[in-house]
Amino acid sequence: MSWQTYVDDHLMCDIEGNTLTSAAIIGHDGSVWAQSSSFPQLKPEEITGMMKDFAEPGYLAPTGLYLGGTKYMVIQGEPGAVIRGKKGPGGVTVKKTNLALIIGIYDEPMPPGQCNMIVERLGDYLNEQGF
């Protein structure tokens, strides 16, 4: 299965009538493995910031998480494994796997828990597969 299929079929899937706004699978080095058409263009320092937060949980809390220049307030996550951000009625979930970052961006009416479930479930699966 191609990485794009994981984005299209697993991240951008319909859950109870809701879908993510955009999603991507990005290598730890910032290389784009696959993304939805609407996913923002990430800046190298945004990837660096996420990776630093995984290594030093809480690093992004004072400044926020930026994706394509959009700032998200960092809310509870799982240190070293998941970063969650909020912006207005939407937000973002970033799950770190062995080799990649799984990123899902959502907006109303999708509840945050659905985004978390979609992103983290795929991340857990990829970790089990060695990715």
Short mmCIF file of C-alpha atoms in Angstrom, two decimals:
data_model
loop_
_atom_site.label_atom_id
_atom_site.label_comp_id
_atom_site.label_asym_id
_atom_site.label_seq_id
_atom_site.Cartn_x
_atom_site.Cartn_y
_atom_site.Cartn_z
CA MET A 1 0.00 0.00 0.00
CA SER A 2 1.35 3.47 -0.85
CA TRP A 3 1.69 6.19 1.79
CA GLN A 4 -0.89 8.23 -0.12
CA THR A 5 -3.40 5.40 0.38
CA TYR A 6 -2.87 5.64 4.16
CA VAL A 7 -3.71 9.36 4.00
CA ASP A 8 -6.67 8.97 1.63
CA ASP A 9 -8.24 5.82 3.11
CA HIS A 10 -7.27 5.93 6.79
CA LEU A 11 -6.75 9.58 7.76
CA MET A 12 -9.26 11.29 5.46
CA CYS A 13 -11.94 8.65 6.07
CA ASP A 14 -15.52 9.44 7.07
CA ILE A 15 -16.26 8.79 10.77
CA GLU A 16 -19.88 9.30 11.77
CA GLY A 17 -20.29 11.86 8.99
CA ASN A 18 -17.11 13.78 9.88
CA THR A 19 -13.74 13.93 8.13
CA LEU A 20 -10.45 15.64 8.90
CA THR A 21 -9.85 18.97 7.17
CA SER A 22 -6.40 17.79 6.07
CA ALA A 23 -3.77 15.21 6.95
CA ALA A 24 -0.21 14.17 6.18
CA ILE A 25 2.52 11.66 6.89
CA ILE A 26 5.86 13.46 7.22
CA GLY A 27 9.29 11.92 7.83
CA HIS A 28 11.23 13.01 10.91
CA ASP A 29 13.52 14.91 8.50
CA GLY A 30 10.57 16.92 7.16
CA SER A 31 10.19 14.98 3.91
CA VAL A 32 6.55 14.62 2.85
CA TRP A 33 5.62 10.96 2.45
CA ALA A 34 1.99 11.72 1.59
CA GLN A 35 -0.58 14.44 2.23
CA SER A 36 -4.10 15.52 1.44
CA SER A 37 -4.48 18.25 -1.19
CA SER A 38 -5.42 20.88 1.42
CA PHE A 39 -2.55 20.19 3.85
CA PRO A 40 -0.51 23.36 4.58
CA GLN A 41 3.07 23.74 3.37
CA LEU A 42 5.18 23.17 6.49
CA LYS A 43 8.29 25.20 7.24
CA PRO A 44 11.49 23.38 8.31
CA GLU A 45 11.45 25.12 11.71
CA GLU A 46 7.91 23.83 12.33
CA ILE A 47 9.11 20.22 11.90
CA THR A 48 12.16 20.97 14.06
CA GLY A 49 9.89 22.39 16.77
CA MET A 50 7.67 19.30 16.80
CA MET A 51 10.65 16.96 16.95
CA LYS A 52 12.15 19.00 19.81
CA ASP A 53 8.83 18.83 21.70
CA PHE A 54 8.84 15.03 21.36
CA ALA A 55 12.38 14.97 22.77
CA GLU A 56 11.66 17.64 25.41
CA PRO A 57 7.94 17.47 26.28
CA GLY A 58 6.53 20.94 26.91
CA TYR A 59 8.99 22.70 24.58
CA LEU A 60 6.17 24.08 22.35
CA ALA A 61 3.80 25.01 25.21
CA PRO A 62 5.06 28.60 25.64
CA THR A 63 5.20 29.46 21.92
CA GLY A 64 2.50 27.25 20.42
CA LEU A 65 2.59 24.69 17.62
CA TYR A 66 2.85 26.13 14.12
CA LEU A 67 1.70 24.37 10.94
CA GLY A 68 2.11 26.29 7.70
CA GLY A 69 2.31 29.51 9.72
CA THR A 70 -0.94 28.84 11.61
CA LYS A 71 -0.53 28.86 15.39
CA TYR A 72 -2.21 26.24 17.58
CA MET A 73 -2.30 26.44 21.36
CA VAL A 74 -0.68 23.26 22.72
CA ILE A 75 -3.03 21.29 24.97
CA GLN A 76 -2.56 17.98 26.80
CA GLY A 77 -0.84 15.26 24.82
CA GLU A 78 1.26 12.23 25.61
CA PRO A 79 4.89 13.21 26.33
CA GLY A 80 7.20 11.92 23.61
CA ALA A 81 4.33 10.40 21.59
CA VAL A 82 1.45 12.82 20.86
CA ILE A 83 1.12 16.61 20.56
CA ARG A 84 -2.39 18.07 20.50
CA GLY A 85 -3.20 21.64 19.55
CA LYS A 86 -6.33 23.79 19.54
CA LYS A 87 -7.31 26.81 17.46
CA GLY A 88 -10.84 28.11 17.78
CA PRO A 89 -13.37 25.35 16.98
CA GLY A 90 -10.68 23.13 15.42
CA GLY A 91 -7.29 21.75 16.16
CA VAL A 92 -4.54 19.30 15.33
CA THR A 93 -3.19 15.95 16.50
CA VAL A 94 0.43 14.93 15.80
CA LYS A 95 1.47 11.32 16.52
CA LYS A 96 5.15 10.39 16.39
CA THR A 97 6.05 6.94 15.05
CA ASN A 98 9.49 5.36 14.72
CA LEU A 99 10.13 7.11 11.38
CA ALA A 100 7.31 9.60 10.76
CA LEU A 101 4.85 12.16 12.09
CA ILE A 102 1.17 11.49 11.44
CA ILE A 103 -0.66 14.84 11.38
CA GLY A 104 -4.42 15.37 11.31
CA ILE A 105 -6.11 18.79 11.25
CA TYR A 106 -9.82 19.08 12.07
CA ASP A 107 -12.55 21.67 12.39
CA GLU A 108 -16.15 21.65 13.60
CA PRO A 109 -18.28 19.59 13.60
CA MET A 110 -15.60 16.93 14.18
CA PRO A 111 -14.91 16.55 17.91
CA PRO A 112 -11.25 16.52 19.02
CA GLY A 113 -11.55 12.93 20.26
CA GLN A 114 -12.37 11.67 16.75
CA CYS A 115 -9.28 13.34 15.30
CA ASN A 116 -7.16 11.90 18.12
CA MET A 117 -8.56 8.41 17.49
CA ILE A 118 -7.96 8.52 13.70
CA VAL A 119 -4.40 9.86 13.92
CA GLU A 120 -3.26 7.86 16.94
CA ARG A 121 -4.72 4.56 15.70
CA LEU A 122 -2.79 4.83 12.42
CA GLY A 123 0.33 5.89 14.33
CA ASP A 124 0.09 2.89 16.65
CA TYR A 125 -0.36 0.57 13.65
CA LEU A 126 2.67 2.04 11.85
CA ASN A 127 4.77 1.72 15.03
CA GLU A 128 3.80 -1.97 15.22
CA GLN A 129 4.92 -2.36 11.58
CA GLY A 130 8.30 -0.77 12.34
CA PHE A 131 7.56 2.58 10.72
#
